XYZ file of C-alpha atoms in Angstrom:
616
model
C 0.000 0.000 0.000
C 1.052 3.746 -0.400
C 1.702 5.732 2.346
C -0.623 8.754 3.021
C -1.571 11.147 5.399
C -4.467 13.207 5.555
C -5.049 16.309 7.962
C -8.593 16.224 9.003
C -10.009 19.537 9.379
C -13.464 20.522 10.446
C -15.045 23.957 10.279
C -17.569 24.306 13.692
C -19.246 28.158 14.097
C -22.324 28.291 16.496
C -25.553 30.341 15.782
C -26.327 31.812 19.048
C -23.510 30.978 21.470
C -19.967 32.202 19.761
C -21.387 31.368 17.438
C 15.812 44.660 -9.722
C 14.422 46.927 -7.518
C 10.880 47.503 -8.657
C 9.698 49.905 -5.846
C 11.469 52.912 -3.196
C 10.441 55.055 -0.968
C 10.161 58.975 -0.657
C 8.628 60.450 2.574
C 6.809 57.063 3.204
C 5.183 56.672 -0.104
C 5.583 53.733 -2.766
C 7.240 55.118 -6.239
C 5.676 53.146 -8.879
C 8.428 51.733 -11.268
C 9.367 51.645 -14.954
C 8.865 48.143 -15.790
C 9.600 46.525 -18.825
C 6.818 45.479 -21.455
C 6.972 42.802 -23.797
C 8.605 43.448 -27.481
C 5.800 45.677 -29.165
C 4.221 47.175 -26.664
C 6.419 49.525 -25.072
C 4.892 52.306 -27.299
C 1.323 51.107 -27.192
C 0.958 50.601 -23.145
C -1.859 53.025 -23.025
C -4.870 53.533 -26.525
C -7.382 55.857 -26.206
C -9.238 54.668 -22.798
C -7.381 51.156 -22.515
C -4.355 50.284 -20.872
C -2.295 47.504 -20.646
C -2.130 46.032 -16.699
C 1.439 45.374 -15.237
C 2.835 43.887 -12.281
C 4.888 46.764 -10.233
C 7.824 44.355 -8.937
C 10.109 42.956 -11.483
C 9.291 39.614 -9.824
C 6.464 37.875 -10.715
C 3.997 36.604 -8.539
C 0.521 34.632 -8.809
C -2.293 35.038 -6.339
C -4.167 32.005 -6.436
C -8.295 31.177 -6.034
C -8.080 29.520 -2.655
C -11.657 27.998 -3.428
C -11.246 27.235 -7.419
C -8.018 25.655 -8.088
C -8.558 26.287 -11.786
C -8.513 30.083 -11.178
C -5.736 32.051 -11.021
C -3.747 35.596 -11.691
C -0.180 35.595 -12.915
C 1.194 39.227 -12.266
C 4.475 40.033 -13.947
C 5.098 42.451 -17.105
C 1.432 41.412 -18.261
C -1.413 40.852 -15.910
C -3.160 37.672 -16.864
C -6.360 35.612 -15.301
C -6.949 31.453 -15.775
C -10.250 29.682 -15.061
C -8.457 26.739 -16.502
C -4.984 26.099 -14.132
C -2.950 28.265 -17.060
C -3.733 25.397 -19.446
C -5.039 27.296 -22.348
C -3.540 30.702 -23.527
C -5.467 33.960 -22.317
C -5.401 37.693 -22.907
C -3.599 39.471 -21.220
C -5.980 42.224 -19.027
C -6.356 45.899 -20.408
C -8.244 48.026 -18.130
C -10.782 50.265 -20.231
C -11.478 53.357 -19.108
C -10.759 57.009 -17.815
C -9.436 56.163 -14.054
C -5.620 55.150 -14.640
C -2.532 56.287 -16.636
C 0.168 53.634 -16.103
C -1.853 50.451 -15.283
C 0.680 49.447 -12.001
C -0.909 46.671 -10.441
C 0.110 46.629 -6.581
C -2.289 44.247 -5.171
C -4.761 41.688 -6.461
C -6.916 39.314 -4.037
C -9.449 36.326 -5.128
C -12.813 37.392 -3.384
C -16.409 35.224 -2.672
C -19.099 37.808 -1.834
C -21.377 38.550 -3.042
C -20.282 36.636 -5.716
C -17.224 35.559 -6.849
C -14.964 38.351 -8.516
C -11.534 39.979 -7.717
C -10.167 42.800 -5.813
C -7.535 44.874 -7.916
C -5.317 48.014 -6.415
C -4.165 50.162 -9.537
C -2.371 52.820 -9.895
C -3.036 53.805 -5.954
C -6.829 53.204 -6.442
C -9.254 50.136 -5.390
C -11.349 48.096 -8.233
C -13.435 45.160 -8.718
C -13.264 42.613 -11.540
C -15.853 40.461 -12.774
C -13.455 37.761 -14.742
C -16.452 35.657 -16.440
C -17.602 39.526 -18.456
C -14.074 41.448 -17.786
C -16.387 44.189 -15.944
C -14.823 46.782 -14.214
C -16.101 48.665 -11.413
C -14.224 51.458 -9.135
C -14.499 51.170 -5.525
C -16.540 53.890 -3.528
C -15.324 55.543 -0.771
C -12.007 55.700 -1.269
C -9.949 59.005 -1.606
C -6.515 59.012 -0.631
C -3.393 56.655 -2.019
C -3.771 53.178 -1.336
C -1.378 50.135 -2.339
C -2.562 47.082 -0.456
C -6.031 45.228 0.179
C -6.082 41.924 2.339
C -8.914 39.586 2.904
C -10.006 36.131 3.602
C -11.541 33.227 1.867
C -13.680 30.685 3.303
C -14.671 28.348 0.769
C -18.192 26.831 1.656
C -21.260 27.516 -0.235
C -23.289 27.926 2.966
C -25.236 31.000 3.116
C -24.492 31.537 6.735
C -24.661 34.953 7.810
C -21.281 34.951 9.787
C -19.573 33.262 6.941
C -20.809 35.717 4.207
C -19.926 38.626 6.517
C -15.766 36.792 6.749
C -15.815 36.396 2.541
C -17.192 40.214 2.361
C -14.707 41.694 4.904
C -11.578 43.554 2.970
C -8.977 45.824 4.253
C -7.473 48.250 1.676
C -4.469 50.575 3.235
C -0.935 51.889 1.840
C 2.361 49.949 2.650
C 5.263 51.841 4.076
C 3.604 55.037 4.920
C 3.232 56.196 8.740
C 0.621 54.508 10.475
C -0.880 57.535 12.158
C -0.735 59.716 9.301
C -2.861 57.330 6.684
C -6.577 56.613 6.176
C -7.086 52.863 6.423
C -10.572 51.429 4.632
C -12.514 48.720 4.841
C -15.346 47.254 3.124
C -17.995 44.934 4.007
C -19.641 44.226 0.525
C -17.018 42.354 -0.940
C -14.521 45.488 -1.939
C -17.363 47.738 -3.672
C -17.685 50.170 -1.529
C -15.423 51.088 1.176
C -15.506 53.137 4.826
C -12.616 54.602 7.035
C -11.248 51.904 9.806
C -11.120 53.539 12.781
C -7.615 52.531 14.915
C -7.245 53.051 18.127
C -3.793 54.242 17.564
C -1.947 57.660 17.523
C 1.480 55.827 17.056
C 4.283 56.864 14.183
C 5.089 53.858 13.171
C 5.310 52.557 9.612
C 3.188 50.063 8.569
C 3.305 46.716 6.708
C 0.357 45.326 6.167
C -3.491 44.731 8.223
C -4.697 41.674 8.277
C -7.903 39.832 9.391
C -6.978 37.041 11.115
C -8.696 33.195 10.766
C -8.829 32.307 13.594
C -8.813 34.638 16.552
C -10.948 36.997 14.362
C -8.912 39.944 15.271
C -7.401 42.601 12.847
C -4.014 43.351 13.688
C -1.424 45.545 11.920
C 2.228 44.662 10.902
C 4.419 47.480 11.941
C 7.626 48.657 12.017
C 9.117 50.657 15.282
C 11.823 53.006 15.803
C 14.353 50.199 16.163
C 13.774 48.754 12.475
C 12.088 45.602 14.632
C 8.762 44.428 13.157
C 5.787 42.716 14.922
C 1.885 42.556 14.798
C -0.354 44.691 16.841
C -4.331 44.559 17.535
C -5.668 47.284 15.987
C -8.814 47.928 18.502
C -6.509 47.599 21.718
C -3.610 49.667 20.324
C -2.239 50.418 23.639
C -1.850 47.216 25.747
C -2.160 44.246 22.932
C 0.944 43.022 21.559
C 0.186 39.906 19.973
C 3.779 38.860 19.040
C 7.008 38.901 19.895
C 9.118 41.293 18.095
C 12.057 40.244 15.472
C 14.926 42.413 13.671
C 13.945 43.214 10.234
C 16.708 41.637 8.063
C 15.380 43.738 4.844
C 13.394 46.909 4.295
C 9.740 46.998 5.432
C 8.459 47.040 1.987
C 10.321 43.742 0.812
C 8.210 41.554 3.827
C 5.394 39.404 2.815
C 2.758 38.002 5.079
C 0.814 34.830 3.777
C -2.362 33.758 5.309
C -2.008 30.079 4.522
C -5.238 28.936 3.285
C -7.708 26.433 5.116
C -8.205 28.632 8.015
C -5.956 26.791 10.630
C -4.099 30.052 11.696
C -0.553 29.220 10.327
C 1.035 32.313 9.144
C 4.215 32.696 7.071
C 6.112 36.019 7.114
C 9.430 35.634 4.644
C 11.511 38.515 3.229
C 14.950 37.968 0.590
C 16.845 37.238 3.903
C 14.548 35.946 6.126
C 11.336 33.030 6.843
C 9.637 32.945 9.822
C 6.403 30.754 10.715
C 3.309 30.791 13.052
C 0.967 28.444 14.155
C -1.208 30.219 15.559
C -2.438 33.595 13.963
C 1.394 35.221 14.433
C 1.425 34.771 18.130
C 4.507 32.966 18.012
C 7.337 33.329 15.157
C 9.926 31.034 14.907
C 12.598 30.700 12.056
C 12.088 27.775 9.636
C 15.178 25.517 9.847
C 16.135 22.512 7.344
C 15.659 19.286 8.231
C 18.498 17.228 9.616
C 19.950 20.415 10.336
C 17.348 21.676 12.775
C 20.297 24.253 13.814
C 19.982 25.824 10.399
C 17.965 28.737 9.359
C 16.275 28.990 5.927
C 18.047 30.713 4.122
C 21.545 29.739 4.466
C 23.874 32.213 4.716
C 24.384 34.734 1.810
C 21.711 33.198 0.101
C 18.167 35.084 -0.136
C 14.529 33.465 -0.403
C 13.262 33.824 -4.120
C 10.016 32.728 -3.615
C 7.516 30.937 -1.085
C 3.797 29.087 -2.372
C 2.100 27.589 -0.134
C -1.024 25.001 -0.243
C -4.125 24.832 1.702
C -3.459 21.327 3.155
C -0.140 22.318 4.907
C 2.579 21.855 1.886
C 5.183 24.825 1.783
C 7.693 25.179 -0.738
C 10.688 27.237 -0.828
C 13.014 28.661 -3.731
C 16.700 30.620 -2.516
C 18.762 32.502 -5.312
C 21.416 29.010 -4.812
C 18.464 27.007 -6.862
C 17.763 25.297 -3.689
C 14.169 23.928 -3.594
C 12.970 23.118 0.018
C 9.500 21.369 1.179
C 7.198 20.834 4.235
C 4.433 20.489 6.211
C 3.162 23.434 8.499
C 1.939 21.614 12.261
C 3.370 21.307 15.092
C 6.778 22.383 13.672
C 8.775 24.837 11.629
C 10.947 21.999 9.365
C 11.458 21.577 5.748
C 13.598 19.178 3.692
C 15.879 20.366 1.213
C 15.248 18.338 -2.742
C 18.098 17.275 -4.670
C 16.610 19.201 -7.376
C 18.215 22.269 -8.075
C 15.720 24.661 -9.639
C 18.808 27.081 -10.881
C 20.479 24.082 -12.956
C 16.615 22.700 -14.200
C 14.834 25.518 -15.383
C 16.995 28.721 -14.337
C 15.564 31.377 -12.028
C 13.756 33.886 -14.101
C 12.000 37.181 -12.772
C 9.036 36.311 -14.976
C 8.780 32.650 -13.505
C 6.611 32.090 -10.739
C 5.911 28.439 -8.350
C 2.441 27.107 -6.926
C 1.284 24.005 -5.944
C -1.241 22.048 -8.031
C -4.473 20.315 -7.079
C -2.058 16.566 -6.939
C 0.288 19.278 -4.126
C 2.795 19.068 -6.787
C 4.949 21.727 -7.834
C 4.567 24.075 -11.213
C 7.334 26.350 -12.382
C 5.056 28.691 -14.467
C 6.804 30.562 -17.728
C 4.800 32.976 -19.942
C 5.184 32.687 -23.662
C 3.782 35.838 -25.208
C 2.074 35.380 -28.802
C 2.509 38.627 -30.428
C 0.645 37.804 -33.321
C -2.617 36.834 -31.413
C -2.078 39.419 -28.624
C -2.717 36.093 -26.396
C -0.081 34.503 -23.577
C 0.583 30.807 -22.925
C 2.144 29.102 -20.172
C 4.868 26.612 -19.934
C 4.822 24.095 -16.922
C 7.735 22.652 -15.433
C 6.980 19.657 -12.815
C 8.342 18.885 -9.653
C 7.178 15.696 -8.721
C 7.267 15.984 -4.396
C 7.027 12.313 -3.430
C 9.989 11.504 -5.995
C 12.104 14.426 -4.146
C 11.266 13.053 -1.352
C 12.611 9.451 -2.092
C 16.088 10.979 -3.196
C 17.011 12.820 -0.483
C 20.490 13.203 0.896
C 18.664 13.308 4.983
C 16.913 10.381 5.485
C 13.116 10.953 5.482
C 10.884 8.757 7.787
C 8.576 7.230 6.010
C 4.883 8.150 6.721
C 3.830 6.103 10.096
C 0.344 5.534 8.652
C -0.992 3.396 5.801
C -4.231 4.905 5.972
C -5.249 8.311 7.853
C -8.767 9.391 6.809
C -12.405 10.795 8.586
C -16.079 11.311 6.610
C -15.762 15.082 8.040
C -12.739 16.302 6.512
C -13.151 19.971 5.405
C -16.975 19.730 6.513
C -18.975 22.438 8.171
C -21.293 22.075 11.048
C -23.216 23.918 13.833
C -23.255 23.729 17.591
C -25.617 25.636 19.683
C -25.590 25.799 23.559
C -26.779 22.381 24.923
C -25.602 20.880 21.168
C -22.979 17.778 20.750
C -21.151 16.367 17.774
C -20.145 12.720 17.266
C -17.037 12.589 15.001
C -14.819 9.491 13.581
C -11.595 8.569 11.638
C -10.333 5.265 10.792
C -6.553 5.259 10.094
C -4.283 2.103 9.850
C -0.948 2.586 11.469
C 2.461 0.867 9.650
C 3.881 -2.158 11.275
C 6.323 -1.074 14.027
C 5.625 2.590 13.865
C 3.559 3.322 16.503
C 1.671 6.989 16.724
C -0.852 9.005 18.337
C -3.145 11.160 16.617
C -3.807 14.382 18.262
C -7.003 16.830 18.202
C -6.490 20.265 18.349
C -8.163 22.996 18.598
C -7.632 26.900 17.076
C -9.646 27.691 20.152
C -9.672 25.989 23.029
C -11.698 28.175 24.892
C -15.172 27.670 23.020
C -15.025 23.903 22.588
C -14.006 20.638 24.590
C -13.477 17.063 22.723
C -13.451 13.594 24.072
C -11.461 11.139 22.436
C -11.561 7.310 22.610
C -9.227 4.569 20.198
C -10.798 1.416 19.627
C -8.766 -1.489 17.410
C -11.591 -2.404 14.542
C -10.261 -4.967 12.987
C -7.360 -5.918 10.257
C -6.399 -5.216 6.998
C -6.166 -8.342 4.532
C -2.310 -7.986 4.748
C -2.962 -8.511 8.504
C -2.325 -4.550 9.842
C -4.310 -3.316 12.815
C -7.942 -1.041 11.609
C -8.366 1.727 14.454
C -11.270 4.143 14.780
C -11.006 7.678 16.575
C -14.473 8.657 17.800
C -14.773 12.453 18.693
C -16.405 14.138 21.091
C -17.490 17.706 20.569
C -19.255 20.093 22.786
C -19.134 23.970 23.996
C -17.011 24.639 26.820
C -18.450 25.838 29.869
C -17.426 29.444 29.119
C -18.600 29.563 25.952
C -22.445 27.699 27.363
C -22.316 31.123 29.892
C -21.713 33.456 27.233
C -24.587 33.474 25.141
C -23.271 36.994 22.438
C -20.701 35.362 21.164
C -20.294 33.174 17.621
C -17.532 31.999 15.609
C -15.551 30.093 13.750
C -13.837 26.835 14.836
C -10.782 24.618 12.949
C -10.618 21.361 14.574
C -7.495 18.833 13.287
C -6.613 15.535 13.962
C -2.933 15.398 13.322
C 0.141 13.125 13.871
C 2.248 14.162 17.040
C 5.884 12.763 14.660
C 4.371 13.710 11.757
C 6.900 13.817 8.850
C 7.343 15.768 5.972
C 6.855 12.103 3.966
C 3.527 12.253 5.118
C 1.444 13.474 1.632
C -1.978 14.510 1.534
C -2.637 12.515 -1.828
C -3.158 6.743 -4.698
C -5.684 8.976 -5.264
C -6.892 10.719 -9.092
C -8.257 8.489 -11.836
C -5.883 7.571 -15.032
C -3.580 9.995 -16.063
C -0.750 9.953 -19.017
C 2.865 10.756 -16.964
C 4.403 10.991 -20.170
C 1.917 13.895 -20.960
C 1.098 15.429 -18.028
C -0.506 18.742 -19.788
C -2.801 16.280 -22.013
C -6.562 16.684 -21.610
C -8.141 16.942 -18.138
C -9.579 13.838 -15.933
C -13.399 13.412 -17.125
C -14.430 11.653 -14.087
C -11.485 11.794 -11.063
C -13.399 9.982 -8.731
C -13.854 6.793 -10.159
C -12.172 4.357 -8.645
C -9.057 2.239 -9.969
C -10.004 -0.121 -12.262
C -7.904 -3.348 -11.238
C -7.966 -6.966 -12.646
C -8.967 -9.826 -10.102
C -10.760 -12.600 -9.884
C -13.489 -10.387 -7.665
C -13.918 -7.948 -10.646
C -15.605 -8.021 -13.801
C -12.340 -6.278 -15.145
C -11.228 -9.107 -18.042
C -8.628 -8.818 -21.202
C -10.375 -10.612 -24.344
C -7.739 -12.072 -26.208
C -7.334 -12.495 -29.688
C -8.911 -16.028 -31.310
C -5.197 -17.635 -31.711
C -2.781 -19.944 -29.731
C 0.680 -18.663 -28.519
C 2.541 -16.609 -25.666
C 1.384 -13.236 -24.757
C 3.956 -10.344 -23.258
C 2.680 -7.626 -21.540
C 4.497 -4.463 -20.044
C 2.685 -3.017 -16.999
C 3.263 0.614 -16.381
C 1.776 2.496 -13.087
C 0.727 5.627 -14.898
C -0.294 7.401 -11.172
C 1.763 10.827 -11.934
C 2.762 10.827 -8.196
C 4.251 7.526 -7.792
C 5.467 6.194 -11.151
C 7.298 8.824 -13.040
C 7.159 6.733 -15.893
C 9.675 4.283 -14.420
C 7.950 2.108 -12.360
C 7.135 -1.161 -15.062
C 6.981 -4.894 -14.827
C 6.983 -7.183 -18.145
C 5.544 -10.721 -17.658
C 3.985 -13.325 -20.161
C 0.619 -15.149 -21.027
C 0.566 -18.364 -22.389
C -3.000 -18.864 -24.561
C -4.406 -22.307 -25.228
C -7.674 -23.707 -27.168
C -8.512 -21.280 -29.469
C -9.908 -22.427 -32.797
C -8.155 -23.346 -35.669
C -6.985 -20.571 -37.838
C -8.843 -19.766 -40.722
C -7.363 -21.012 -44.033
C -9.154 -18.748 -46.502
C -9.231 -14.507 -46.029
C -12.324 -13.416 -44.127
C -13.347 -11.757 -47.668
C -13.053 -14.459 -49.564
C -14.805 -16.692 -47.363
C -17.902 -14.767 -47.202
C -17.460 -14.562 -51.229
C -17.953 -18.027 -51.547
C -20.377 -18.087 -48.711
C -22.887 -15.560 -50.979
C -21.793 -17.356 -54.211
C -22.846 -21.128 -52.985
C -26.277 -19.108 -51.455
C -26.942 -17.538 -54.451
C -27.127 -20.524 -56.689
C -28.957 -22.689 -53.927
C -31.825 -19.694 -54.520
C -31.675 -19.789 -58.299
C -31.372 -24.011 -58.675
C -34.699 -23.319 -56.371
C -36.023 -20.575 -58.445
C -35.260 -22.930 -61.712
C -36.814 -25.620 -60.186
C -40.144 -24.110 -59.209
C -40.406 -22.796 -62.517
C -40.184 -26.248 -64.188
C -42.779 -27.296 -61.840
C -45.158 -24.738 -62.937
C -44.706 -25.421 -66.569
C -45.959 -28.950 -66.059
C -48.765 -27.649 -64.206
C -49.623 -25.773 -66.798
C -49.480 -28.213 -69.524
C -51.084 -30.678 -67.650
């Protein structure tokens, strides 16, 4: 069997109870760039009312659908939106329209509500896109400089009130300017419209960045302080609320980035060019991501600088550093990543228009524009980076996964629980031989619910391994039964106290080509395997002939065979019939000829018979 290991998440909220250089600086505000266009259109960036969108950094970046995996934006020197994973070429975006001069994008962010469109920051001002009619709108209510928007995704369809109200919530602000000495906005339509946010802060500090965080439900600010340190701040208790420890900037204030890892677990990642810090828990806590086997070790290594970090919504993190090094791992319990033998630098080069993301198998694409002058239309190249074959090769030994089988029926489900309200949850998970484990539930707050846990041994698998089940309690605490204003949002896991990074969330996705991996999409990936037994009605028909039979078997799984994984082995046929002596052709030749004379010796002979009749 193939090793796997799934994080079980589950979404709880309660009704009632709780329920280079691209950019610099003068006197705090961002200096948009002169970036360069693609052959042929450094003349024609802005016609009439339309102009041609651009990414302000000379790095490219993507900013991914969180909820869609098939929708994306690639922002470099052309702005350019997928519904279909970057599979089939698209246009690059022109805005249309009075608004903008230079067409700097500075910020772009996937939103749900009211529907789903995208927020867009150009040229200092806030807009809405509608990708499926390319419909712009500017946002109301906003009139000074702003560079920056921030907000959250929670993917459920629910209409829940409290949900709608987290996918409508976005902050909009200017990076790098003094704190006290900005207007900050915020809208609760979805980006549309926008009001001031009120701070309770008179403070001189430069900011970073405001974000609304998963799971505490706070907003807090990243700011800079006289001492070039950086940390994050509540931005309704201003005064007394320092929600993390502070840490030396290692770059300027404008170079950090903050990612809100998807799946609403709380695990934060703040990396700059010489520096990558993690948080479990909503920035709380930041501690430096070391390498594995060399837990000593900081990522980066010394004078080398982070290139880029992606990040996937089931816990994978990847890293790129200017050396080509290509680094992986799993955000829990700790801050560890294993370096790949790959070296991206010597594979594919390190390009400023190249950009990384993990795919819906939490493989890795290496993303290259190719711009069609002709038909004013932009494809994409994909480079692969196959994780569970990096993971085989190397150089520290990586524990295999301690689990053959790690999965629950409420795995990125959403339920209710009022005041007096209980849930009964389950996993079954089949541990390896010899590798003992614990699972462990927590909890992104433990004040508002309680769990009960009980192990029972089920039975065994039919290679003889031990079948456990993991039933779940889940109830309100007793604070959260007294307090009856409250609501919110829950993230319960289940999760492996030694997890290791060889622990995939995948054995499995229907058929798929390895040898083309960019062919035509899966028509039905949730069909099961298709495997020949002697319990299946799975059968090869041979051919009507005697003789021996050599087959090649190839697993075709992209994650596991890489095209090398085969077996040849032989089939020996007996008691067919006789071979035909005579061509199929001619056969039925003499098959019509010998009917057709039966039917006219018949036809002659009636017709004698009738003559005698009649002369008789």
């Amino acid at each position: 069997m193939l090793h796997k290991c799934v994080k079980i998440i589950i979404f709880l909220s309660t009704t009632l109870v709780f329920t280079g250089l691209a950019y610099s600086f003068y006197s705090g505000k961002l200096a948009l760039p002169e970036a360069a266009l693609p052959v042929g259109w450094q003349t024609s960036v802005k016609q009439g009312n339309s102009v041609l969108l651009q990414f302000y950094k000379n790095e490219a970046a993507i900013v991914l659908d969180h909820c869609n995996t098939q929708k994306a934006l690639y922002m470099g020197t052309m702005i350019v939106y997928t519904d279909t994973a970057f599979m089939d070429g698209s246009e690059p975006l022109v805005y249309h329209g009075n608004e903008i001069q230079y067409g700097y994008v500075t910020s772009a962010v996937f939103l749900n509500a009211p529907k789903p469109h995208i927020g867009i920051v150009i040229d200092g001002m806030a807009f809405t896109l509608l990708p499926s009619t390319l419909t712009w709108k500017r946002a109301a209510g906003v009139v000074t400089y702003v560079s920056h928007m921030s907000a959250l995704q929670c993917c459920f369809t629910t209409q829940d009130k409290y949900i709608a109200e987290l996918n409508s919530l976005v902050l909009l602000y200017e990076i790098g300017s003094l704190f006290g000495e900005q207007e900050v906005y915020v809208s609760y339509d979805g980006g549309f419209t926008y009001t001031i946010f009120y701070v309770a802060s008179t403070t001189m500090q430069i900011l970073g960045g405001i974000y609304r965080l998963p799971v505490s439900g706070n907003t807090v600010a990243l700011v800079q302080d006289e001492q070039y340190n950086f940390y994050f701040r509540n931005t309704e208790n201003w005064a007394t609320s320092q929600l993390s420890e502070s840490f030396p900037l290692r770059d300027p204030l404008y170079m950090l980035e903050v990612i809100l890892v998807a799946g609403l677990r709380g695990h934060l990642i703040v990396w700059s060019p010489q520096m990558l810090l993690y948080s479990p828990h909503d920035g709380t806590v930041l501690v430096p991501v070391s390498e594995f086997g060399h837990e000593d070790s900081a990522v980066p290594p010394p004078d080398v600088i982070v290139k880029g970090v992606t990040t996937a919504g089931n816990g994978a993190i990847a890293v790129v550093t200017s050396d080509g090094g290509l680094y992986y791992g799993r955000l829990g319990l700790k801050a560890v990543v294993v370096k790949f033998p790959t070296n991206i630098l010597e594979k594919f080069g390190l390009y400023p228009d190249r950009v990384m993301y993990f795919d819906q198998y939490t493989d890795l694409v290496f993303l290259e524009p190719m711009f069609d002058q002709h038909e004013n239309r932009v494809n994409f190249r994909h480079s692969h980076v196959h994780v569970q074959q990096q993971l085989t090769q190397t150089s520290a030994p990586v524990i295999s996964c301690p689990v053959e089988r790690f999965s629950g029926d409420f795995d990125g489900k959403l339920f209710y629980i009022d005041k007096g309200d209980s849930l009964k949850l389950s996993l079954d998970y089949v541990p390896t031989p010899n590798c003992p484990f614990f699972p462990v539930v927590t909890l992104t707050n433990a004040d508002a619910l309680h769990t009960e846990e009980l192990i029972v041994m089920d039975g065994t698998t039919p290679d003889g391994y031990k079948t456990f089940i993991m039933k779940i309690g889940v109830k309100l605490s007793t604070a959260a039964e007294a307090d009856i204003e409250e609501k919110g949002l829950v993230t319960i896991s289940v999760d492996l106290m030694e997890r290791e990074v060889s622990c995939n969330n995948l054995n499995p996705q229907n058929y798929r080509s390895c040898k083309d991996y960019n062919g035509p999409p899966l028509t039905n990936p949730d069909a099961e395997y298709q495997v020949l037994s002697q319990n299946s009605r799975n059968k090869i028909v041979f051919s009507n002939y005697n003789g021996m039979y050599l087959f090649t078997a190839v697993v075709v799984d992209p994650h596991y065979s890489f095209c090398t994984l085969t077996t040849t082995f032989s089939v020996y046929v007996y008691g067919a019939f006789p071979k035909r002596i005579l061509p199929y052709g001619v056969l039925c030749a003499i098959f019509f000829a010998i009917l057709t004379a039966l039917l006219l010796i018949f036809y002659l002979r009636q017709q004698n018979i009738l003559t005698k009749v009649l002369r008789t």
